[in-house]
XYZ file of C-alpha atoms in Angstrom:
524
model
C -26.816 33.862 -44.795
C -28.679 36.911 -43.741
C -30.463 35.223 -40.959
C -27.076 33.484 -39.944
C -25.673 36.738 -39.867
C -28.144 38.143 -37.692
C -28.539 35.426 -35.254
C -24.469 35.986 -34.624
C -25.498 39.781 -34.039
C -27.785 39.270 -31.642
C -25.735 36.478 -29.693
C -23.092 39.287 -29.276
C -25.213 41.950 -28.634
C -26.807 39.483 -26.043
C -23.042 38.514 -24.239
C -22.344 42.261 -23.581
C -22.722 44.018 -20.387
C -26.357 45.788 -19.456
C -26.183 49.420 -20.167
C -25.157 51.703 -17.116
C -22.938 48.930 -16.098
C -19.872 50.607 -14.443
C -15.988 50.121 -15.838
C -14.422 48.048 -13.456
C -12.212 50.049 -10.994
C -8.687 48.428 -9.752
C -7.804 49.161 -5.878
C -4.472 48.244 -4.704
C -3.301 49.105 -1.246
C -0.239 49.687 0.945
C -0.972 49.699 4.504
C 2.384 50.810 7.048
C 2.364 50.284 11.237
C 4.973 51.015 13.266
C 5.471 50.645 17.003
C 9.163 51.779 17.534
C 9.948 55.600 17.807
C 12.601 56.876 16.006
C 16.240 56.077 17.667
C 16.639 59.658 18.188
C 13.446 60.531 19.324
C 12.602 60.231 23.566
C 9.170 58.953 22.369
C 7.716 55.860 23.957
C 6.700 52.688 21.752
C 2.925 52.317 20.541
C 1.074 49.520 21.163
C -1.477 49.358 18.291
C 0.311 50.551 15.158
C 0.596 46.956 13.682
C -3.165 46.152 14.957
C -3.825 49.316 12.494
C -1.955 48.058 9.620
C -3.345 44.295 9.964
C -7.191 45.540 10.176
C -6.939 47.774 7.399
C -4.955 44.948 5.429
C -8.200 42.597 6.503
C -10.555 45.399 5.040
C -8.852 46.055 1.616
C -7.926 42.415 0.824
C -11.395 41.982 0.586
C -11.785 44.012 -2.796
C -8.179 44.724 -3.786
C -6.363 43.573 -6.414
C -3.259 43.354 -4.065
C -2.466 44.993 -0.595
C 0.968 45.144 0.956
C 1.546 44.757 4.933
C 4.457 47.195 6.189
C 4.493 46.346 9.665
C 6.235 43.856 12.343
C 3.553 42.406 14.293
C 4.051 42.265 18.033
C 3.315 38.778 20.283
C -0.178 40.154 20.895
C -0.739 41.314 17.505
C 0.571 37.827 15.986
C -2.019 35.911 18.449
C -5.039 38.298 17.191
C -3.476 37.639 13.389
C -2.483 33.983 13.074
C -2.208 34.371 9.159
C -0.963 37.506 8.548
C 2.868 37.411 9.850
C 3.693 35.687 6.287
C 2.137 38.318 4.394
C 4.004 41.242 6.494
C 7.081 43.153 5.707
C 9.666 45.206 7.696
C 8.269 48.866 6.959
C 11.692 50.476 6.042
C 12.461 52.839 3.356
C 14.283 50.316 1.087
C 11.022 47.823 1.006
C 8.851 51.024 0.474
C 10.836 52.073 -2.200
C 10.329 48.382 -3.691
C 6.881 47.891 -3.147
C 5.987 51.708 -4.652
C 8.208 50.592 -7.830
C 6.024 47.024 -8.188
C 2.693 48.966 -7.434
C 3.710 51.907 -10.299
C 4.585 49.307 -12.789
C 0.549 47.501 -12.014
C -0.920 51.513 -12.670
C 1.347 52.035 -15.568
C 0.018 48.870 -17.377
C -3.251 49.374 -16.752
C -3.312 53.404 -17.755
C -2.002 51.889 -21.060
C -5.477 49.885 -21.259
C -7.090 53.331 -19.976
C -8.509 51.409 -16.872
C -9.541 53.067 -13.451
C -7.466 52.624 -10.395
C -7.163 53.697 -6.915
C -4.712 53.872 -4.354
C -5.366 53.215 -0.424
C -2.578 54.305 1.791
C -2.433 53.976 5.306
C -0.126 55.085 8.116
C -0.079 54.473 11.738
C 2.487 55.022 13.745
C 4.775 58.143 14.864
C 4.937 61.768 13.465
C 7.402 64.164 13.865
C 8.886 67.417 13.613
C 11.913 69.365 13.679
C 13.572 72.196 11.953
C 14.568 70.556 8.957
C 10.506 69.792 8.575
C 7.932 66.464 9.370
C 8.778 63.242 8.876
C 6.701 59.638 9.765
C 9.092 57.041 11.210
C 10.212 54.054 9.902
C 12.346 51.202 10.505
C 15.002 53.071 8.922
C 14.651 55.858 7.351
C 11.516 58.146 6.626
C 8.217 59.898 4.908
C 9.293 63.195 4.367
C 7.647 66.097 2.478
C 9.896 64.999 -0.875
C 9.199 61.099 -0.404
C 5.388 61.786 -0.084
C 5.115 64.593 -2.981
C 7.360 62.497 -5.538
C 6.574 58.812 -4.784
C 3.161 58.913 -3.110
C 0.958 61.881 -4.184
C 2.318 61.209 -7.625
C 1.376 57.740 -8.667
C 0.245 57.224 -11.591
C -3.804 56.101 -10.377
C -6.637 57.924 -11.507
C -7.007 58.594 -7.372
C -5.104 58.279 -4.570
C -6.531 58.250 -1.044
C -3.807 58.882 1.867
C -4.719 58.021 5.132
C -2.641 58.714 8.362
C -3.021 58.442 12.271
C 0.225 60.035 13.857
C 1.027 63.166 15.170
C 2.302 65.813 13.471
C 0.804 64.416 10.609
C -0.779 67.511 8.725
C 3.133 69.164 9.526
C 4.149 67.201 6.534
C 1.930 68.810 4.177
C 1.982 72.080 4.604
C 5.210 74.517 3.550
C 8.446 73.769 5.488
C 7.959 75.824 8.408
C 4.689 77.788 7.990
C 3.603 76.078 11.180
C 6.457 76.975 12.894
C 6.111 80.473 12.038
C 2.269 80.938 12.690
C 1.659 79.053 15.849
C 5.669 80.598 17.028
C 5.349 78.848 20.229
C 5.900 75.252 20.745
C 3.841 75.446 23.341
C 0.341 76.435 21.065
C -0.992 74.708 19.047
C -2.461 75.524 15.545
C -5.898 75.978 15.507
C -7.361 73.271 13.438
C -9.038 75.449 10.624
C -5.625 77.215 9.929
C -3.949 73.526 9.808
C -6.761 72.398 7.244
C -6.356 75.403 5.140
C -2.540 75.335 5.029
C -3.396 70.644 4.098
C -5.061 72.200 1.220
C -3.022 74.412 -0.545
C -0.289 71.863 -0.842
C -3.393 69.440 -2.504
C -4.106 71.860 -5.445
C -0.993 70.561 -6.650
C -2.373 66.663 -6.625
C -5.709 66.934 -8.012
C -6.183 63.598 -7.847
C -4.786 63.111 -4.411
C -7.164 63.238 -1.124
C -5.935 62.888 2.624
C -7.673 62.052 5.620
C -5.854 62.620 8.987
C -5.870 62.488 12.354
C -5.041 65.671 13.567
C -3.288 66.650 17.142
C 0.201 66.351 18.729
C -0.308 63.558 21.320
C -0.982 60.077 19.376
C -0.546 58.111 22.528
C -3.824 59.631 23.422
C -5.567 57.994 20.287
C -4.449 54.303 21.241
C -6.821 52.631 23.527
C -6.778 48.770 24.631
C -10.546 48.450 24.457
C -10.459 48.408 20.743
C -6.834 47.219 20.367
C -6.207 49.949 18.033
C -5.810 53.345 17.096
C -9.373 55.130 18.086
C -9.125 56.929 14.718
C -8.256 53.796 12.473
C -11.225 52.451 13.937
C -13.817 54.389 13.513
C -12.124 55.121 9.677
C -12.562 51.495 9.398
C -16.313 51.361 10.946
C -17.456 54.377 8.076
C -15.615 52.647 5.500
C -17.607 49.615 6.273
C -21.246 51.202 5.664
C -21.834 52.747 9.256
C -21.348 55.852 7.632
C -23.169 55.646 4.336
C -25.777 58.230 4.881
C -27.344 58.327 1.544
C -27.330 54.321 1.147
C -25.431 54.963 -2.500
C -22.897 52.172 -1.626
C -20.124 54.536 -1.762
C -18.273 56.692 0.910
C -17.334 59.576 0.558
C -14.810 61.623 2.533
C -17.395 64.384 4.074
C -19.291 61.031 5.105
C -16.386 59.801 7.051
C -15.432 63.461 8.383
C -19.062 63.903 9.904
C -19.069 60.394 10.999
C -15.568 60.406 12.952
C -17.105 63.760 14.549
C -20.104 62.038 15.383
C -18.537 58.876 17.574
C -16.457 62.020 19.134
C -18.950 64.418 19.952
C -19.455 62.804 23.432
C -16.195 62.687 24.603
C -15.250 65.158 27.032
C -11.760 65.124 27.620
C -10.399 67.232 24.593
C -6.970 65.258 24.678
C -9.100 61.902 24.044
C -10.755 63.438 21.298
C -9.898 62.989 17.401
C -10.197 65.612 15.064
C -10.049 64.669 11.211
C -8.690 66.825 8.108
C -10.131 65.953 5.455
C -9.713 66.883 2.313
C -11.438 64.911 -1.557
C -8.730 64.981 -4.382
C -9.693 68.406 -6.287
C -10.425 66.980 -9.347
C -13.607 65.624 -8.212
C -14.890 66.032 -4.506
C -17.024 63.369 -4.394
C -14.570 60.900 -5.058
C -15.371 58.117 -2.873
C -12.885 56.338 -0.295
C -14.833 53.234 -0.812
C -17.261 51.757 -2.956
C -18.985 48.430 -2.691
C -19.029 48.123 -6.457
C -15.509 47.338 -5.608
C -16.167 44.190 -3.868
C -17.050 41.251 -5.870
C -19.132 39.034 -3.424
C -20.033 40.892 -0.281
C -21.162 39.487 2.649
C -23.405 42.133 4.521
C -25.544 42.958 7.463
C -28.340 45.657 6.542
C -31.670 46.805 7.894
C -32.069 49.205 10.537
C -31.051 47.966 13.867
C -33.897 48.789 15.756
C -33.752 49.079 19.876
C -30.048 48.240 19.393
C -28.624 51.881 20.091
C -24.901 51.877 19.652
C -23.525 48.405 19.134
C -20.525 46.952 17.804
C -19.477 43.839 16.095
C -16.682 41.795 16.992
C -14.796 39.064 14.920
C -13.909 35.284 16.755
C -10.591 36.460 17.200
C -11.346 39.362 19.447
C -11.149 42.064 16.902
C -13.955 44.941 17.200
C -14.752 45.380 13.621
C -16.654 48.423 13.920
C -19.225 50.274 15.597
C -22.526 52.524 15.089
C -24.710 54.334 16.983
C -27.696 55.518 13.994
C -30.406 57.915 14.183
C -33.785 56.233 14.502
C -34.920 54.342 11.738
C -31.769 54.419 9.799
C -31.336 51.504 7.156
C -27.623 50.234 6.949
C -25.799 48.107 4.853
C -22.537 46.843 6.415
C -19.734 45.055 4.939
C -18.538 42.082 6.955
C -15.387 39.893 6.756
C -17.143 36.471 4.708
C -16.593 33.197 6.086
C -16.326 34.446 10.011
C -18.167 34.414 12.827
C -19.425 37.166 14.388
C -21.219 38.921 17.051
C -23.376 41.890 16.926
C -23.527 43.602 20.716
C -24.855 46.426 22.323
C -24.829 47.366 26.067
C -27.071 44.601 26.934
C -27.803 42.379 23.943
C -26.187 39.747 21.585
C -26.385 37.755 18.618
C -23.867 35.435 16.832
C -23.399 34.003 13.115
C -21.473 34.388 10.123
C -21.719 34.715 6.693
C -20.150 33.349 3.338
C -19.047 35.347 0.349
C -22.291 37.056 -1.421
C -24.737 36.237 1.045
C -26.842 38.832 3.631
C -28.872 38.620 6.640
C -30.804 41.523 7.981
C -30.850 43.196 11.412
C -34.148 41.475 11.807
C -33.107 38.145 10.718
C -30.612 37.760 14.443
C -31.674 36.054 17.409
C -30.144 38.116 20.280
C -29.837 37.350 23.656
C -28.652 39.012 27.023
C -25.394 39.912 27.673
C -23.256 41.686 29.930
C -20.124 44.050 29.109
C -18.381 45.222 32.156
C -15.815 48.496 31.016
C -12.517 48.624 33.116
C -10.052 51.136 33.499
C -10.362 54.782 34.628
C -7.693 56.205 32.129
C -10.213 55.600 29.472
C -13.023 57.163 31.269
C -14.073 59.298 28.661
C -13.805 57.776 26.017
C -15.471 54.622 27.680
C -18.318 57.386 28.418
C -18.533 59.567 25.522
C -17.356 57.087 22.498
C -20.165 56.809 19.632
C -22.340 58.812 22.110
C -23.557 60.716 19.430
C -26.104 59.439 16.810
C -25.156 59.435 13.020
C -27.456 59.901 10.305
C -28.832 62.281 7.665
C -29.443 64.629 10.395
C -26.270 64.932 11.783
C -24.782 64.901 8.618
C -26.897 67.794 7.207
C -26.291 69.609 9.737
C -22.386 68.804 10.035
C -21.601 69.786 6.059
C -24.156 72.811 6.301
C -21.647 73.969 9.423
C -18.230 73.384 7.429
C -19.498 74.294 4.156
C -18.417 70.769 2.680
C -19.586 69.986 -0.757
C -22.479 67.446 0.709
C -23.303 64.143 -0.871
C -26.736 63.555 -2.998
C -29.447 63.211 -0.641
C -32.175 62.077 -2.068
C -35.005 59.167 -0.930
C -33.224 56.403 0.799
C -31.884 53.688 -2.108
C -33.339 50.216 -1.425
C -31.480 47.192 -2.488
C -27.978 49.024 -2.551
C -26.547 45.341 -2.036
C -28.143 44.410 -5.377
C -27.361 47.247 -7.238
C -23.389 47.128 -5.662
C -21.895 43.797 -5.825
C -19.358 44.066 -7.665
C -20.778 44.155 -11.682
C -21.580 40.824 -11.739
C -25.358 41.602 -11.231
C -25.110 43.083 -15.188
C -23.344 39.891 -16.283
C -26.185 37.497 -14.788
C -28.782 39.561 -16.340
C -27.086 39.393 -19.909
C -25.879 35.912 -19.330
C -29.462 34.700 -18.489
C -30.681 37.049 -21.565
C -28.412 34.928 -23.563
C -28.216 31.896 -21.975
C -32.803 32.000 -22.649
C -32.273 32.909 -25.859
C -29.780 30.122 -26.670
C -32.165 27.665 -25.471
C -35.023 29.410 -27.965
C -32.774 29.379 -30.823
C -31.771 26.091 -30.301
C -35.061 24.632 -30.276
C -36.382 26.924 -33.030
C -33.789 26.372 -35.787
C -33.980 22.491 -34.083
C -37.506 22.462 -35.715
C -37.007 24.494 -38.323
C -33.645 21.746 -39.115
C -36.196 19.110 -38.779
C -38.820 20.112 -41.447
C -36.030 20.951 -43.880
C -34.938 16.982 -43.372
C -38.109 15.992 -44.018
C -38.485 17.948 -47.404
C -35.425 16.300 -48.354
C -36.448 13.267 -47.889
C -40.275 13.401 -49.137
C -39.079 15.202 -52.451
C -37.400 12.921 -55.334
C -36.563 16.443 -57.488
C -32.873 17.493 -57.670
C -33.421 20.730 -57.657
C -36.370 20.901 -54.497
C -33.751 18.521 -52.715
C -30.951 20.065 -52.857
C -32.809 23.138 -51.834
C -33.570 21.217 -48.617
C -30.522 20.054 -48.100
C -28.710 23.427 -48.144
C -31.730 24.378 -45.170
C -31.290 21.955 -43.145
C -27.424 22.425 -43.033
C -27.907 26.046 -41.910
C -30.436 25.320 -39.509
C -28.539 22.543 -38.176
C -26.158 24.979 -37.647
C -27.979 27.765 -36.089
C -29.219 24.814 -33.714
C -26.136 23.812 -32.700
C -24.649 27.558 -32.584
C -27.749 28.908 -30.443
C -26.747 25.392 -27.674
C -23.443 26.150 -27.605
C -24.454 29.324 -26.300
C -26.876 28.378 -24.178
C -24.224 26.062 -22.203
C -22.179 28.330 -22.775
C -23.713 30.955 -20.752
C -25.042 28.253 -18.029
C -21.444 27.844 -17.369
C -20.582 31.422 -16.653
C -23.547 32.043 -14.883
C -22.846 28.699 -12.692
C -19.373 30.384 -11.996
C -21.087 33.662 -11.159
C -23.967 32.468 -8.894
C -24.064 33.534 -5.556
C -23.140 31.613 -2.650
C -26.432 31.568 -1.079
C -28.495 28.928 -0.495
C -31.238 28.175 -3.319
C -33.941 26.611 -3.061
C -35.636 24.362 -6.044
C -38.984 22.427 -5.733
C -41.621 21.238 -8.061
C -45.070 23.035 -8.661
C -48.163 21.781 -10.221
C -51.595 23.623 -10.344
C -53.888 20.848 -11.366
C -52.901 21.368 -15.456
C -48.872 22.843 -15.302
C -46.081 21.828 -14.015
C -42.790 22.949 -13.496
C -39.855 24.151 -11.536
C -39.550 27.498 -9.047
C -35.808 28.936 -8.380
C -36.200 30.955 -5.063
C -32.840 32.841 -4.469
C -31.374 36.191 -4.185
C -29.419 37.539 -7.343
């Protein structure tokens, strides 16, 4: 009994999660694009707005439990998103309204099981302001200061992250008229530090609430048809993918993105092409990351340093750019890609092509590239087309960039090898264990199999009552031990089937003149 007892121990001690295995954390996301002005606004329509909302619906789908798409994709938008127009909704007040109700009832149940969640909002579209105060356009109705304190920066999530490209943006979180009073001319603008520290006093309220936004009056200026998108949605979207991981932790944090968005602007010359980012961590802890790739269950990445490659970009089939990078020297990245489509890696002169499926990764060094030429059209852009991602991003930069703002930097310490490993969603724990256990059920099993085996055989060789029934009683617990220590052998082959990656394996025999056996070559 004691040895049955202990064996069952040991079997659950075996099934549970490695220590320094992190809780799971639950994302959901709500991502909002409009195009149309307000009725009673003399603003002109955007063009990208719904590109915005469908890439960042693309990104978070990828890791969250469920995203919602706000926006009315346009022709162009529809063509570049064949599958998306059935997942989309007409961003106006009333389906806001809904959609924050069903996404509060998903945090309430899982604060009642005490589990971790985070919120990703997203905006694009048109901010503005008038005497009664800032509000971002809808369909019908509005965001205004009340909507976003009660129903947004108030959800019930262990973080929220709000992110929004539109002008006037920063108006709608600061005190009803303060900008009015200290700028006093509509013609002068804020100066940015003074619109950051007036962003942050309304955040000590919502400690658990961080914004990131693009800051400036004129959002037509942030739209450009080279990326089909909102130039500050994009390169959000290219430091949430890895470009700007500086300390190769997996996780992004918001100074990360900050420096990074100031990086791929530091080239640009004309100021009214330029975008400048407030950004501000939810108070309760600074480093609370926008992204994590623990998050993601099966990435599929691109890492190594991209040597000779200077800035490059990656494009999906369907013309989207999915993000871009221009590194320091010898900087090691780890990029998360879309799984399961094809795509090209290009620079000014070079290409390469290929895809990957959920949970697999190919290195920088692993692509064949070839020549290529990109020919840029379309003086309006000029300086962006010149001075976008000019700028290298890396440690250096970033040192140097939080050392200048006084930003609470992120751990720098020797670059971390094998951050896909160590990030893939907390399965990597679970093999470990389950091949702990599953090893150990096979060693049981054959163990308590012989053990089973001799107690038969004292059974049978004795002719005693006593010595017999002795044996008997031995061989019925070791026959069950046996069969208890398969079970969970199977048991954990199974889950560990269901968890292995979806990378190509390769098995062969091996023999060295008096073993042989098997060899398992894959990455776990």
């Amino acid at each position: 009994m004691r040895l049955a007892t202990l064996t069952l121990l040991c079997g659950l001690l075996w099934c549970l999660p490695l220590r320094g295995e992190e809780p799971r954390t639950f994302v959901y996301a709500i991502h909002l694009g409009v195009n149309l002005p307000p009725p009673d606004s003399n603003l002109a329509a955007l063009q990208y707005a719904d590109d915005d909302a469908a890439r960042f619906f693309m990104f978070s789908r990828m890791f969250a439990e469920e995203s919602w798409l706000l926006t009315v994709l346009d022709e162009d938008s529809q063509r570049r998103f064949p599958s998306l127009a059935q997942h989309s909704r007409v961003p106006e007040q009333e389906e806001l309204e809904r959609t924050l109700d069903a996404l509060r009832g998903a945090l309430e149940r899982h604060g009642a099981r005490n589990e971790r969640t985070v919120v990703l909002i997203t905006y694009s579209g048109h901010g503005l302001a008038s005497a009664d105060g800032a509000r971002l356009a809808l369909y019908s109705g509005g965001i205004d200061r009340r909507f976003l304190e009660e129903r947004l920066l108030q959800l019930p999530a262990s973080a929220v992250h709000l992110l929004v490209d539109a002008c006037h943006s920063e108006d709608l979180l600061v005190a009803r008229g303060a900008i009015q009073q200290e700028a006093s001319a509509a013609d002068r603008e804020l100066p940015f530090d003074e619109r950051q520290r007036l962003t942050r006093e309304l955040l000590l309220r919502f400690p658990r609430a961080g914004v990131l936004l693009a800051s400036g009056r004129d959002k037509e200026t942030h739209e450009w048809s080279r990326l089909s998108a909102g130039v500050f949605t994009h390169e959000v979207l290219s430091a949430l993918s890895g470009a700007a991981d500086v300390n190769g932790d997996g996780e992004i944090a918001y100074s990360e993105v900050a420096a990074f968005v100031s990086a791929a602007n530091q080239g640009v010359e004309d100021p009214r092409a330029k975008v400048q980012v407030i950004a501000l961590a939810p108070g309760l802890d600074p480093r609370t990351p926008l992204m994590s790739r623990r998050w993601v269950r099966r990435p599929a990445l691109l890492e190594g340093v991209p040597r000779a490659l200077g800035h490059f970009f990656i494009e999906l089939e369907n013309g989207v750019r999915w993000l871009d990078a221009n590194p320091e020297e010898g900087t090691a990245l780890s990029l998360l890609l879309p799984p399961g489509a094809s795509v090209w890696v290009r620079s000014s002169d070079l290409e390469s092509a290929f895809s990957l499926r959920p949970g697999e990764a190919r290195t920088f060094r692993e692509l064949e590239f070839s020549r290529a030429e990109t020919v840029a059209r379309g003086a309006a852009t000029d300086s962006l087309r010149r001075g976008f991602f000019r700028a290298r991003f890396g440690r250096s930069f970033y040192q140097g960039w939080v050392q200048g703002r006084g930003e609470i930097p992120v751990p720098l310490s020797e670059p971390i090898e094998g951050v896909r490993a160590a990030t893939s969603g907390g399965h990597d724990g679970w093999r470990a264990a389950l091949f702990a256990s599953g090893g150990a059920g096979v060693i049981g099993s054959v163990v308590f199999g012989i053990l089973a085996g001799q107690a038969w055989s004292d059974y049978q060789s004795t002719d005693l009552q006593r010595p017999a029934s002795e044996a008997h009683r031995r061989w019925e617990i070791f026959t069950g031990l046996a069969c208890g220590s398969a079970i969970l052998a199977l048991g954990s082959a199974a889950a560990l089937w269901a968890l292995w990656p979806d990378r190509p394996v390769q098995i062969a025999p091996f023999s060295d003149g008096q073993t042989l056996g098997v060899s398992v070559l894959g990455r776990w």
